[in-house]
GROMACS .gro file of C-alpha atoms in nm:
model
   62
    1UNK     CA    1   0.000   0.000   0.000
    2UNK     CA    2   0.144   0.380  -0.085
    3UNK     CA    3   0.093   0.574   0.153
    4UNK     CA    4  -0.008   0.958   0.050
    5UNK     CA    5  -0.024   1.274   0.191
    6UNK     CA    6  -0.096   1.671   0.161
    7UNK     CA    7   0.139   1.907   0.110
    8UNK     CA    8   0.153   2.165   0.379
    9UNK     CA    9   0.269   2.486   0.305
   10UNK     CA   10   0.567   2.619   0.471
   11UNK     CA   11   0.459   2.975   0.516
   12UNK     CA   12   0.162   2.948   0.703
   13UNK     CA   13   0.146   2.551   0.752
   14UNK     CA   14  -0.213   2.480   0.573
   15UNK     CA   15  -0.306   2.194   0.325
   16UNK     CA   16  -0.251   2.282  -0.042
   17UNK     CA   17  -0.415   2.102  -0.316
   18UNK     CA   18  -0.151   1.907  -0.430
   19UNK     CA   19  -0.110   1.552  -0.271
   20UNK     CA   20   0.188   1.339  -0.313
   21UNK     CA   21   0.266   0.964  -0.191
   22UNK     CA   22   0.616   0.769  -0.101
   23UNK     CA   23   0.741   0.781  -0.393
   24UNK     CA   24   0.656   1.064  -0.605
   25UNK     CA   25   0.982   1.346  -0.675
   26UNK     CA   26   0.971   1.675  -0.755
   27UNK     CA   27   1.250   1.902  -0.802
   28UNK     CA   28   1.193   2.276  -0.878
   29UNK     CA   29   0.801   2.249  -0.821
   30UNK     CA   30   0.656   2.602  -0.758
   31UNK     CA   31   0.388   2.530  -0.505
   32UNK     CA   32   0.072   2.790  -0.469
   33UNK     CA   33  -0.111   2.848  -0.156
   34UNK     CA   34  -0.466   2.897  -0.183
   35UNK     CA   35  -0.500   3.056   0.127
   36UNK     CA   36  -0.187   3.279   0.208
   37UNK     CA   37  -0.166   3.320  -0.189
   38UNK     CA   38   0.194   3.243  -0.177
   39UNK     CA   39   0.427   3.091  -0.449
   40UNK     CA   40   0.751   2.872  -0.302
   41UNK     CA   41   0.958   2.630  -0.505
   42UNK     CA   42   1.041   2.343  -0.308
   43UNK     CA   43   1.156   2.003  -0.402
   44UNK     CA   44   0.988   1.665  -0.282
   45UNK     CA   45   1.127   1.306  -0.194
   46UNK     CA   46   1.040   1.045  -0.022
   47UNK     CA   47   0.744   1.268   0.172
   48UNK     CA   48   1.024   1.512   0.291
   49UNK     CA   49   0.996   1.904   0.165
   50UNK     CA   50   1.276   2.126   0.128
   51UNK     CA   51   1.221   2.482   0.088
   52UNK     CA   52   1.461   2.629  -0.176
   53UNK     CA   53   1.531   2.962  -0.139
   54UNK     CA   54   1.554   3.247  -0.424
   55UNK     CA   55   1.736   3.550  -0.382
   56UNK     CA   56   1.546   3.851  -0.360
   57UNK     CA   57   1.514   4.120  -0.684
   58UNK     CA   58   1.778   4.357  -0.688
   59UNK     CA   59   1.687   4.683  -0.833
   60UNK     CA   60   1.927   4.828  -1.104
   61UNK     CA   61   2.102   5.134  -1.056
   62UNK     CA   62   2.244   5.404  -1.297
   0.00000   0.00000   0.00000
């Protein structure tokens, strides 16, 4: 049996809609909120989430 489970989000820790078991992977997947209407990339293995962090916009100067 494979077991499954919701993603939580990591900002403010409710269920998304996206639902992965033991074995799925996923590298570089940008994850939305529905509730905080937040957007994180995070990567998935095994049932264990990693956060990957972007640097922030820098703005250009003259």
């Amino acid at each position: 049996m494979c077991k499954d489970e919701w993603i939580l989000c990591p900002v403010c820790a409710n269920k998304t809609r996206v639902k992965v078991r033991n074995d799925t992977v996923l590298e570089n997947f940008p994850l939305f909120c529905p509730k905080c209407k937040q957007e994180t990339i995070i990567n998935v293995k095994e049932l264990n989430m990693s956060v990957i962090k972007e640097p922030d916009a820098k703005t250009q100067s003259r």
